[in-house]
Amino acid sequence: MSFDSLGLSEPLLRAVIEQGYTTPTPIQSQAIPAVLNGGDLLAGAQTGTGKTAGFTLPILQRLSETPAPAAGAKRPVRALILTPTRELAAQVEESVRTYGKYLKLKSTVMFGGVGINPQIDALRRGVDIVVATPGRLLDHMQQKTIDLSKLEILVLDEADRMLDMGFIHDIKRVLAKLPPKRQNLLFSATFSDEIKTLADSLLDKPALIEVARRNSTVEAIAQKIHPVDRDKKRELLTHLIRQNNWFQVLVFSRTKHGANRLAEQLTKDGISALAIHGNKSQSARTRALAEFKDNTLQVLVATDIAARGIDIDQLPHVVNFDLPNVPEDYVHRIGRTGRAGATGEAVSLVCVDEHQLLKDIERLIKRPIPQEVIAGFEPDPTQKPEPILRRSQGGGGARQGAPRQGAPKQANGGGRGPAKPAHGGNGGGGGNGSRSPKPVAAKTGGNGAAPRKPEGARPAGALLGGKPRSEGGGAGRRDTPRTGQRGR
Ligand code: AMP
């Protein structure tokens, strides 16, 4: 199948060809005709499947088919794309611009953590397509700086993540104010009961599309475990990066504090590294991503949630410095290397504390992961497992209506820690601290498999087997916590 056969117009095909895409991905070949038809759509697709082009291209086409308003008249917002994170919003809007470059449509992106005035100016000038995170969009709606009365198409992108991050009430408030007659597209990687309920209330006889989950593309990724002692991990990582001359290494850390510390240590080892997580300011995150993308930054250390939305083609190396607490996150993490057909390599540094986590992952992906002990880093067989402390990953710090009691407060690394940036200086994060409730540490003792559910954070029906998946850094990453203390 080629893009020509999907019914896309010439200016869109030209933009697609310029991107070097020759064949539509499965989600694109199904979603594009469905969206062009004008009906609602419920699509199961993860990041990396090409879903963004899957909805962006047909939206651009539909909007371009009807004439732009007469000169002088302001363009009404006709399409609204909601995303869970700022990074994803920025990337989706970049895609809108890329694919729409030969059309006359205008777009803008809006999220919290940055000034609202430029967004208001852009809206005043008139845009056809708005890509937004829910919190900031609500701000605009409340301030009446956005008029959505002419909205024709609504997209909820990564809807499961949006619910997971506690955006359901925000979404409902947005939906309540939209004109009823519109085309609705819902994209989600998973289909929990919560998503089904949302889909039922939102979609009218939707076309259903589900493309292969990432789990089934795990085969495309070379995976390896390096057993190592917990206090030798950093040294081993430096060794691997140097020895193999790795560039563009995405390293996952379980905690924000750990991410900061690791980036600092790598920098001391002479390897350029920055950390991104929910406590970093928007500008620090944007800059780190840009440097990572253009290869001036060798290593990006990220927490699970912060890494979502990083959209880099053919990311060559993913390293799990810590194994994730939730096995599905392993699949999300390593999937970053095998995007849209490209192969990649994922290595995990596993110490004695993480053996149970490794077992859970291998059970999920239904295969053992090959192990290789690196000479000089042989694990000490007498070392005893220790419980994994989930510092600064508390979850729910910003979740709405969930005042947490009893848990110790901890201003984590981004808030006040040294968190020296690896290069250039970015203020050590914490840029959002003034407007977000402080994340709370969920310290857990016991068996290492720390419970993911922060107390009071979330009702039953959470995704992926009922486990909430916020990193608590949601405090910073969420556009706007609906806690009544929206400091703007
Ligand atoms: P997405 O799932 O939308 O985040 O897209 C994942 C990556 O696949 C992006 O970096 C796109 O640039 C890339 N991509 C999207 N469509 C295609 C295609 N048809 N062929 C090759 N790469 C693609």
Short mmCIF file of C-alpha atoms and ligand atoms in Angstrom, two decimals:
data_model
loop_
_atom_site.label_atom_id
_atom_site.label_comp_id
_atom_site.label_asym_id
_atom_site.label_seq_id
_atom_site.Cartn_x
_atom_site.Cartn_y
_atom_site.Cartn_z
CA MET A 1 0.00 0.00 0.00
CA SER A 2 1.19 3.51 -0.74
CA PHE A 3 0.15 6.90 0.60
CA ASP A 4 -1.37 7.80 -2.81
CA SER A 5 -4.10 5.22 -2.38
CA LEU A 6 -5.36 6.66 0.90
CA GLY A 7 -7.18 9.60 -0.63
CA LEU A 8 -4.79 12.30 0.54
CA SER A 9 -4.40 15.48 -1.44
CA GLU A 10 -1.27 16.42 -3.33
CA PRO A 11 0.11 19.01 -0.87
CA LEU A 12 -0.10 16.46 1.92
CA LEU A 13 1.49 13.72 -0.15
CA ARG A 14 4.31 16.09 -1.03
CA ALA A 15 4.95 16.79 2.66
CA VAL A 16 4.84 13.09 3.48
CA ILE A 17 7.31 12.24 0.73
CA GLU A 18 9.62 14.97 2.00
CA GLN A 19 9.63 13.22 5.35
CA GLY A 20 10.95 10.16 3.57
CA TYR A 21 7.91 8.04 4.33
CA THR A 22 7.15 5.64 1.53
CA THR A 23 4.63 3.28 3.08
CA PRO A 24 1.87 4.10 5.52
CA THR A 25 2.13 2.32 8.85
CA PRO A 26 -0.81 0.02 9.73
CA ILE A 27 -2.48 2.67 11.89
CA GLN A 28 -2.13 5.20 9.07
CA SER A 29 -3.56 2.97 6.38
CA GLN A 30 -6.61 2.35 8.54
CA ALA A 31 -7.07 5.66 10.32
CA ILE A 32 -6.56 8.01 7.39
CA PRO A 33 -9.53 6.76 5.30
CA ALA A 34 -11.67 6.45 8.44
CA VAL A 35 -11.03 10.03 9.49
CA LEU A 36 -11.49 11.31 5.94
CA ASN A 37 -14.93 9.67 6.02
CA GLY A 38 -15.91 12.09 8.73
CA GLY A 39 -17.01 9.61 11.38
CA ASP A 40 -15.79 9.10 14.91
CA LEU A 41 -12.83 6.85 15.57
CA LEU A 42 -11.60 4.73 18.43
CA ALA A 43 -8.02 3.70 17.78
CA GLY A 44 -5.74 1.50 19.81
CA ALA A 45 -2.23 2.55 19.01
CA GLN A 46 0.86 3.30 21.00
CA THR A 47 3.49 5.93 20.47
CA GLY A 48 5.84 4.79 17.77
CA THR A 49 3.17 3.35 15.50
CA GLY A 50 2.89 6.49 13.39
CA LYS A 51 -0.43 7.45 14.97
CA THR A 52 0.31 11.16 14.89
CA ALA A 53 0.39 11.26 11.11
CA GLY A 54 -2.57 8.88 11.23
CA PHE A 55 -4.82 11.62 12.57
CA THR A 56 -2.92 14.75 11.54
CA LEU A 57 -2.91 14.08 7.81
CA PRO A 58 -6.66 13.47 7.40
CA ILE A 59 -7.51 16.37 9.74
CA LEU A 60 -5.40 18.70 7.63
CA GLN A 61 -7.09 17.41 4.53
CA ARG A 62 -10.60 17.83 5.91
CA LEU A 63 -9.94 21.33 7.10
CA SER A 64 -8.28 22.34 3.85
CA GLU A 65 -11.24 21.09 1.84
CA THR A 66 -13.50 23.82 3.16
CA PRO A 67 -12.57 27.37 2.28
CA ALA A 68 -10.68 29.56 4.71
CA PRO A 69 -12.69 32.53 6.01
CA ALA A 70 -12.74 35.67 3.89
CA ALA A 71 -9.80 38.00 4.32
CA GLY A 72 -10.12 40.02 7.48
CA ALA A 73 -12.37 37.55 9.23
CA LYS A 74 -10.63 35.74 12.06
CA ARG A 75 -10.00 32.05 11.63
CA PRO A 76 -12.06 30.01 14.05
CA VAL A 77 -10.47 27.09 15.88
CA ARG A 78 -11.73 24.09 13.95
CA ALA A 79 -9.64 21.23 15.33
CA LEU A 80 -8.49 20.64 18.87
CA ILE A 81 -5.92 17.99 19.78
CA LEU A 82 -5.51 17.24 23.47
CA THR A 83 -2.41 15.46 24.73
CA PRO A 84 -1.34 14.40 28.22
CA THR A 85 2.09 16.03 28.24
CA ARG A 86 3.68 19.21 27.09
CA GLU A 87 6.36 17.42 25.10
CA LEU A 88 3.78 15.42 23.23
CA ALA A 89 1.75 18.56 22.56
CA ALA A 90 4.82 20.28 21.14
CA GLN A 91 5.68 17.30 19.00
CA VAL A 92 2.18 16.84 17.67
CA GLU A 93 2.00 20.49 16.71
CA GLU A 94 5.36 20.17 15.02
CA SER A 95 3.88 17.29 13.01
CA VAL A 96 0.88 19.45 12.12
CA ARG A 97 3.26 22.08 10.79
CA THR A 98 5.42 19.56 8.99
CA TYR A 99 2.59 17.79 7.21
CA GLY A 100 0.64 20.98 6.64
CA LYS A 101 3.51 23.00 5.25
CA TYR A 102 1.97 23.22 1.77
CA LEU A 103 -1.45 24.16 3.08
CA LYS A 104 -2.66 27.49 4.34
CA LEU A 105 -3.85 26.26 7.70
CA LYS A 106 -2.51 27.71 10.91
CA SER A 107 -1.79 25.91 14.16
CA THR A 108 -0.58 26.67 17.64
CA VAL A 109 0.39 24.76 20.75
CA MET A 110 -0.51 25.65 24.31
CA PHE A 111 0.57 24.15 27.59
CA GLY A 112 1.31 25.26 31.12
CA GLY A 113 4.67 26.15 32.54
CA VAL A 114 5.21 28.89 30.00
CA GLY A 115 3.70 32.35 29.62
CA ILE A 116 0.08 32.50 28.60
CA ASN A 117 0.29 35.80 26.72
CA PRO A 118 1.99 34.55 23.55
CA GLN A 119 -0.72 31.88 23.40
CA ILE A 120 -3.41 34.51 23.73
CA ASP A 121 -1.76 36.54 20.97
CA ALA A 122 -1.65 33.51 18.68
CA LEU A 123 -5.33 32.82 19.35
CA ARG A 124 -6.19 36.43 18.68
CA ARG A 125 -4.45 36.28 15.32
CA GLY A 126 -6.53 33.22 14.50
CA VAL A 127 -5.63 29.54 14.23
CA ASP A 128 -7.34 26.55 12.66
CA ILE A 129 -5.74 23.85 14.81
CA VAL A 130 -4.91 23.98 18.50
CA VAL A 131 -2.79 21.35 20.19
CA ALA A 132 -3.04 21.63 23.95
CA THR A 133 -2.69 19.98 27.31
CA PRO A 134 -5.98 20.00 29.20
CA GLY A 135 -5.04 22.30 32.09
CA ARG A 136 -3.85 25.21 30.04
CA LEU A 137 -6.72 24.80 27.63
CA LEU A 138 -9.13 25.12 30.54
CA ASP A 139 -7.36 28.30 31.61
CA HIS A 140 -7.99 29.75 28.18
CA MET A 141 -11.57 28.60 28.21
CA GLN A 142 -12.15 30.15 31.62
CA GLN A 143 -10.48 33.39 30.62
CA LYS A 144 -12.48 33.30 27.40
CA THR A 145 -9.32 33.74 25.39
CA ILE A 146 -10.25 30.78 23.21
CA ASP A 147 -13.46 30.37 21.26
CA LEU A 148 -14.25 26.76 20.48
CA SER A 149 -17.77 27.34 19.26
CA LYS A 150 -16.80 26.48 15.68
CA LEU A 151 -14.92 23.33 16.57
CA GLU A 152 -15.30 20.55 14.01
CA ILE A 153 -12.81 17.91 15.12
CA LEU A 154 -11.61 16.82 18.55
CA VAL A 155 -8.72 14.42 19.15
CA LEU A 156 -7.85 12.87 22.49
CA ASP A 157 -4.34 11.58 22.00
CA GLU A 158 -2.94 9.04 24.45
CA ALA A 159 -6.24 9.11 26.26
CA ASP A 160 -5.15 6.39 28.67
CA ARG A 161 -2.25 8.50 29.81
CA MET A 162 -4.51 11.47 30.22
CA LEU A 163 -6.77 9.54 32.54
CA ASP A 164 -3.78 8.00 34.22
CA MET A 165 -2.42 11.43 35.00
CA GLY A 166 -5.68 12.48 36.55
CA PHE A 167 -7.02 14.60 33.71
CA ILE A 168 -10.47 13.05 33.52
CA HIS A 169 -12.26 15.92 35.20
CA ASP A 170 -10.44 18.46 33.09
CA ILE A 171 -11.40 16.54 29.99
CA LYS A 172 -15.02 16.37 31.04
CA ARG A 173 -15.06 20.09 31.68
CA VAL A 174 -13.61 20.73 28.25
CA LEU A 175 -16.05 18.34 26.55
CA ALA A 176 -19.02 19.98 28.25
CA LYS A 177 -18.22 23.26 26.55
CA LEU A 178 -17.65 22.02 23.02
CA PRO A 179 -20.26 22.25 20.29
CA PRO A 180 -22.08 18.90 20.20
CA LYS A 181 -21.80 18.30 16.47
CA ARG A 182 -18.23 17.38 15.79
CA GLN A 183 -15.96 14.53 14.77
CA ASN A 184 -14.25 12.82 17.71
CA LEU A 185 -11.10 10.76 17.54
CA LEU A 186 -9.82 8.88 20.54
CA PHE A 187 -6.37 7.31 20.56
CA SER A 188 -5.29 5.11 23.40
CA ALA A 189 -2.61 2.49 23.89
CA THR A 190 -4.75 0.50 26.29
CA PHE A 191 -8.46 -0.07 26.76
CA SER A 192 -9.37 -0.10 30.40
CA ASP A 193 -12.93 0.17 31.63
CA GLU A 194 -12.30 3.84 32.21
CA ILE A 195 -11.32 4.38 28.59
CA LYS A 196 -14.34 2.39 27.45
CA THR A 197 -16.61 4.56 29.56
CA LEU A 198 -15.05 7.69 28.14
CA ALA A 199 -15.32 6.33 24.61
CA ASP A 200 -18.97 5.42 25.14
CA SER A 201 -19.82 8.92 26.26
CA LEU A 202 -17.74 10.66 23.64
CA LEU A 203 -17.95 8.69 20.44
CA ASP A 204 -20.85 8.12 18.09
CA LYS A 205 -20.71 4.79 16.23
CA PRO A 206 -16.95 4.97 15.99
CA ALA A 207 -14.82 3.07 13.53
CA LEU A 208 -12.60 0.75 15.55
CA ILE A 209 -8.96 0.28 14.77
CA GLU A 210 -6.42 -1.57 16.76
CA VAL A 211 -2.87 -2.07 15.65
CA ALA A 212 -0.36 -4.41 17.12
CA ARG A 213 0.71 -3.49 20.59
CA ARG A 214 4.31 -2.74 21.20
CA ASN A 215 4.63 -6.01 23.05
CA SER A 216 4.46 -7.78 19.75
CA THR A 217 7.27 -5.71 18.28
CA VAL A 218 9.57 -6.51 21.16
CA GLU A 219 11.21 -9.03 18.84
CA ALA A 220 12.65 -6.21 16.74
CA ILE A 221 14.70 -4.96 19.66
CA ALA A 222 17.94 -6.54 20.74
CA GLN A 223 17.68 -6.84 24.51
CA LYS A 224 20.37 -7.65 27.00
CA ILE A 225 20.73 -7.82 30.76
CA HIS A 226 24.03 -6.94 32.38
CA PRO A 227 24.02 -8.32 35.91
CA VAL A 228 25.96 -5.94 38.16
CA ASP A 229 26.19 -4.84 41.78
CA ARG A 230 23.99 -1.89 42.66
CA ASP A 231 26.91 0.36 43.51
CA LYS A 232 28.75 -0.49 40.29
CA LYS A 233 25.94 0.46 37.93
CA ARG A 234 27.14 3.96 37.19
CA GLU A 235 30.69 2.80 36.53
CA LEU A 236 29.38 0.07 34.23
CA LEU A 237 27.23 2.55 32.34
CA THR A 238 30.20 4.83 31.78
CA HIS A 239 32.24 1.83 30.68
CA LEU A 240 29.59 0.69 28.18
CA ILE A 241 29.12 4.15 26.72
CA ARG A 242 32.86 4.69 26.32
CA GLN A 243 33.70 1.20 25.18
CA ASN A 244 31.00 1.09 22.53
CA ASN A 245 31.14 4.76 21.69
CA TRP A 246 27.41 5.11 22.17
CA PHE A 247 25.67 8.32 21.22
CA GLN A 248 22.06 9.30 21.74
CA VAL A 249 21.69 7.09 24.76
CA LEU A 250 18.35 7.33 26.53
CA VAL A 251 18.85 6.17 30.10
CA PHE A 252 15.88 5.41 32.30
CA SER A 253 16.03 6.08 35.99
CA ARG A 254 13.30 5.05 38.36
CA THR A 255 13.41 8.30 40.29
CA LYS A 256 13.85 11.97 39.59
CA HIS A 257 16.52 12.25 42.21
CA GLY A 258 18.35 9.27 40.72
CA ALA A 259 18.11 10.83 37.27
CA ASN A 260 19.68 14.06 38.51
CA ARG A 261 22.44 12.28 40.33
CA LEU A 262 23.24 10.01 37.42
CA ALA A 263 23.40 12.89 34.94
CA GLU A 264 25.79 14.68 37.29
CA GLN A 265 28.01 11.64 37.70
CA LEU A 266 28.15 10.95 33.99
CA THR A 267 29.12 14.56 33.43
CA LYS A 268 31.94 14.14 35.93
CA ASP A 269 33.03 11.11 33.90
CA GLY A 270 33.28 13.37 30.87
CA ILE A 271 30.07 12.17 29.21
CA SER A 272 27.62 14.95 28.41
CA ALA A 273 24.35 14.17 30.12
CA LEU A 274 21.21 15.93 31.26
CA ALA A 275 18.22 14.71 33.22
CA ILE A 276 14.61 15.34 32.30
CA HIS A 277 11.74 14.74 34.66
CA GLY A 278 8.69 16.37 36.06
CA ASN A 279 10.54 18.80 38.27
CA LYS A 280 12.52 20.34 35.49
CA SER A 281 11.30 23.58 34.07
CA GLN A 282 9.72 23.46 30.67
CA SER A 283 12.59 25.37 29.11
CA ALA A 284 15.17 23.02 30.65
CA ARG A 285 13.31 20.01 29.29
CA THR A 286 12.86 21.52 25.87
CA ARG A 287 16.51 22.40 25.68
CA ALA A 288 17.69 18.99 26.85
CA LEU A 289 15.49 17.33 24.26
CA ALA A 290 16.69 19.61 21.48
CA GLU A 291 20.34 18.94 22.33
CA PHE A 292 19.69 15.24 22.55
CA LYS A 293 17.93 15.27 19.21
CA ASP A 294 20.69 17.10 17.40
CA ASN A 295 23.30 14.86 18.99
CA THR A 296 25.13 17.50 21.02
CA LEU A 297 24.01 15.76 24.17
CA GLN A 298 25.30 12.21 24.45
CA VAL A 299 23.04 10.96 27.22
CA LEU A 300 19.55 11.89 28.31
CA VAL A 301 18.52 10.49 31.67
CA ALA A 302 14.75 10.33 32.02
CA THR A 303 12.05 9.06 34.28
CA ASP A 304 9.29 7.00 32.69
CA ILE A 305 6.72 9.73 32.39
CA ALA A 306 9.20 12.36 31.28
CA ALA A 307 10.36 10.08 28.50
CA ARG A 308 6.92 9.77 27.02
CA GLY A 309 6.54 11.87 24.01
CA ILE A 310 10.22 11.89 23.20
CA ASP A 311 9.92 11.41 19.52
CA ILE A 312 13.20 10.56 17.94
CA ASP A 313 13.52 8.32 14.97
CA GLN A 314 15.61 5.23 15.40
CA LEU A 315 16.85 5.96 18.86
CA PRO A 316 19.87 3.66 18.90
CA HIS A 317 20.33 2.92 22.60
CA VAL A 318 18.01 2.60 25.52
CA VAL A 319 19.49 1.75 28.88
CA ASN A 320 17.49 0.74 31.90
CA PHE A 321 19.69 1.98 34.70
CA ASP A 322 16.97 0.73 37.00
CA LEU A 323 14.29 -1.70 36.01
CA PRO A 324 10.83 -0.15 36.16
CA ASN A 325 8.44 -1.19 38.91
CA VAL A 326 5.74 -1.91 36.40
CA PRO A 327 6.63 -4.47 33.72
CA GLU A 328 4.62 -2.66 31.04
CA ASP A 329 6.93 0.32 31.45
CA TYR A 330 9.80 -1.89 30.33
CA VAL A 331 8.01 -2.44 27.05
CA HIS A 332 7.31 1.27 26.70
CA ARG A 333 10.92 2.07 27.43
CA ILE A 334 12.57 -0.34 25.04
CA GLY A 335 9.97 0.44 22.38
CA ARG A 336 11.71 3.78 22.00
CA THR A 337 14.41 2.05 20.00
CA GLY A 338 12.22 0.18 17.58
CA ARG A 339 10.03 2.94 16.24
CA ALA A 340 8.18 2.52 12.97
CA GLY A 341 10.15 -0.50 11.93
CA ALA A 342 13.66 0.61 12.89
CA THR A 343 15.64 -1.78 15.05
CA GLY A 344 17.38 -0.84 18.25
CA GLU A 345 19.22 -2.06 21.25
CA ALA A 346 18.07 -2.03 24.85
CA VAL A 347 20.28 -2.97 27.75
CA SER A 348 19.32 -3.25 31.40
CA LEU A 349 21.68 -3.02 34.34
CA VAL A 350 20.21 -5.38 36.88
CA CYS A 351 21.35 -5.78 40.46
CA VAL A 352 20.33 -8.35 43.02
CA ASP A 353 17.47 -6.15 44.28
CA GLU A 354 15.75 -6.32 40.92
CA HIS A 355 15.52 -10.03 40.27
CA GLN A 356 11.80 -10.16 40.96
CA LEU A 357 11.17 -7.17 38.69
CA LEU A 358 13.13 -8.93 35.96
CA LYS A 359 11.05 -12.07 36.38
CA ASP A 360 7.86 -10.04 36.05
CA ILE A 361 9.14 -8.43 32.87
CA GLU A 362 10.18 -11.73 31.33
CA ARG A 363 6.76 -13.12 32.14
CA LEU A 364 5.11 -10.18 30.41
CA ILE A 365 7.20 -10.37 27.25
CA LYS A 366 7.02 -14.16 27.37
CA ARG A 367 10.72 -14.73 26.89
CA PRO A 368 13.91 -14.71 28.90
CA ILE A 369 16.22 -11.81 28.19
CA PRO A 370 19.80 -12.85 27.43
CA GLN A 371 22.29 -12.03 30.17
CA GLU A 372 25.90 -11.00 29.78
CA VAL A 373 28.26 -10.32 32.63
CA ILE A 374 30.80 -7.66 31.70
CA ALA A 375 34.38 -8.46 32.71
CA GLY A 376 35.40 -6.38 35.68
CA PHE A 377 31.77 -5.91 36.73
CA GLU A 378 30.95 -9.41 37.91
CA PRO A 379 28.27 -9.22 40.59
CA ASP A 380 29.22 -10.30 44.09
CA PRO A 381 27.26 -13.55 44.62
CA THR A 382 27.12 -12.94 48.37
CA GLN A 383 25.33 -9.61 48.07
CA LYS A 384 21.85 -9.68 49.61
CA PRO A 385 18.85 -8.01 48.02
CA GLU A 386 17.71 -4.75 49.58
CA PRO A 387 14.25 -3.21 49.28
CA ILE A 388 13.90 -0.73 46.49
CA LEU A 389 13.05 2.68 47.86
CA ARG A 390 10.91 4.74 45.61
CA ARG A 391 12.20 8.15 46.44
CA SER A 392 10.58 11.11 44.74
CA GLN A 393 8.36 8.94 42.62
CA GLY A 394 5.50 9.27 44.99
CA GLY A 395 2.80 9.81 42.48
CA GLY A 396 -0.21 11.87 42.94
CA GLY A 397 1.50 14.97 44.20
CA ALA A 398 -0.45 16.92 41.69
CA ARG A 399 -3.41 14.72 41.39
CA GLN A 400 -6.55 16.46 41.78
CA GLY A 401 -8.57 16.36 44.88
CA ALA A 402 -6.21 13.95 46.49
CA PRO A 403 -4.71 15.66 49.46
CA ARG A 404 -2.28 13.18 50.81
CA GLN A 405 -1.99 12.52 54.43
CA GLY A 406 0.49 10.67 56.44
CA ALA A 407 3.18 10.39 53.81
CA PRO A 408 6.37 12.26 54.49
CA LYS A 409 6.92 15.28 52.34
CA GLN A 410 10.05 15.50 50.42
CA ALA A 411 11.24 18.25 48.23
CA ASN A 412 13.07 16.09 45.81
CA GLY A 413 16.10 16.63 43.66
CA GLY A 414 14.52 18.98 41.23
CA GLY A 415 13.10 21.17 43.91
CA ARG A 416 16.16 21.98 45.91
CA GLY A 417 18.83 19.44 45.25
CA PRO A 418 22.11 20.23 43.68
CA ALA A 419 20.87 18.87 40.38
CA LYS A 420 23.57 20.60 38.45
CA PRO A 421 22.92 20.36 34.78
CA ALA A 422 25.50 18.54 32.82
CA HIS A 423 26.23 21.43 30.59
CA GLY A 424 24.99 24.82 29.91
CA GLY A 425 23.16 25.11 33.18
CA ASN A 426 19.46 24.87 33.50
CA GLY A 427 18.89 25.87 37.00
CA GLY A 428 18.65 22.35 38.25
CA GLY A 429 15.02 21.97 37.54
CA GLY A 430 12.26 22.85 39.85
CA GLY A 431 11.07 25.49 37.50
CA ASN A 432 7.52 24.56 38.04
CA GLY A 433 7.79 24.24 41.74
CA SER A 434 6.11 27.52 42.39
CA ARG A 435 2.93 26.48 40.79
CA SER A 436 2.70 22.83 41.59
CA PRO A 437 2.14 21.12 44.85
CA LYS A 438 5.29 19.43 46.03
CA PRO A 439 5.51 15.81 45.05
CA VAL A 440 5.41 13.48 47.97
CA ALA A 441 7.77 10.62 48.47
CA ALA A 442 6.22 7.23 48.69
CA LYS A 443 8.76 5.33 50.63
CA THR A 444 8.16 1.68 50.70
CA GLY A 445 10.02 -0.95 52.49
CA GLY A 446 9.59 -4.61 52.15
CA ASN A 447 9.87 -6.61 49.07
CA GLY A 448 11.31 -4.33 46.50
CA ALA A 449 8.28 -4.36 44.27
CA ALA A 450 7.08 -1.05 45.54
CA PRO A 451 3.36 -0.55 45.26
CA ARG A 452 2.50 1.88 42.52
CA LYS A 453 -0.65 3.13 44.02
CA PRO A 454 -0.21 6.35 45.88
CA GLU A 455 -2.71 6.59 48.64
CA GLY A 456 -5.85 8.39 47.79
CA ALA A 457 -4.62 9.17 44.33
CA ARG A 458 -6.92 7.24 42.18
CA PRO A 459 -10.01 5.16 42.27
CA ALA A 460 -10.22 1.62 41.05
CA GLY A 461 -10.28 1.06 37.35
CA ALA A 462 -6.79 2.34 36.78
CA LEU A 463 -5.04 1.21 33.71
CA LEU A 464 -2.82 -1.70 33.05
CA GLY A 465 -4.03 -4.08 35.61
CA GLY A 466 -5.27 -1.47 37.95
CA LYS A 467 -1.90 0.06 38.64
CA PRO A 468 -1.67 3.80 38.51
CA ARG A 469 1.30 4.87 36.55
CA SER A 470 2.04 8.40 37.52
CA GLU A 471 5.57 9.18 38.51
CA GLY A 472 4.43 11.78 40.90
CA GLY A 473 6.53 14.14 38.91
CA GLY A 474 3.18 14.67 37.36
CA ALA A 475 3.25 17.64 39.60
CA GLY A 476 5.55 19.31 37.23
CA ARG A 477 4.53 17.65 34.04
CA ARG A 478 0.86 18.01 34.37
CA ASP A 479 -0.27 21.08 32.72
CA THR A 480 -2.32 22.28 35.62
CA PRO A 481 -3.16 20.43 38.74
CA ARG A 482 -6.82 20.96 39.52
CA THR A 483 -6.23 21.36 43.18
CA GLY A 484 -7.54 24.78 43.68
CA GLN A 485 -4.03 26.12 43.99
CA ARG A 486 -3.32 26.87 40.42
CA GLY A 487 -0.68 29.45 40.87
CA ARG A 488 -1.04 31.49 37.77
P1 AMP B 1 4.18 8.40 16.32
O1 AMP B 1 3.65 7.05 16.68
O2 AMP B 1 3.18 9.27 15.70
O3 AMP B 1 4.87 9.04 17.50
O4 AMP B 1 5.32 8.21 15.19
C1 AMP B 1 6.49 7.50 15.45
C2 AMP B 1 7.60 7.85 14.48
O5 AMP B 1 7.39 7.23 13.23
C3 AMP B 1 7.72 9.33 14.20
O6 AMP B 1 9.05 9.68 14.43
C4 AMP B 1 7.39 9.50 12.75
O7 AMP B 1 8.22 10.48 12.16
C5 AMP B 1 7.66 8.13 12.17
N1 AMP B 1 6.72 7.78 11.08
C6 AMP B 1 5.42 8.08 11.04
N2 AMP B 1 4.85 7.60 9.92
C7 AMP B 1 5.82 6.94 9.25
C8 AMP B 1 5.84 6.22 8.02
N3 AMP B 1 4.77 6.04 7.29
N4 AMP B 1 7.04 5.69 7.65
C9 AMP B 1 8.14 5.85 8.42
N5 AMP B 1 8.17 6.53 9.58
C10 AMP B 1 7.03 7.06 10.01
#
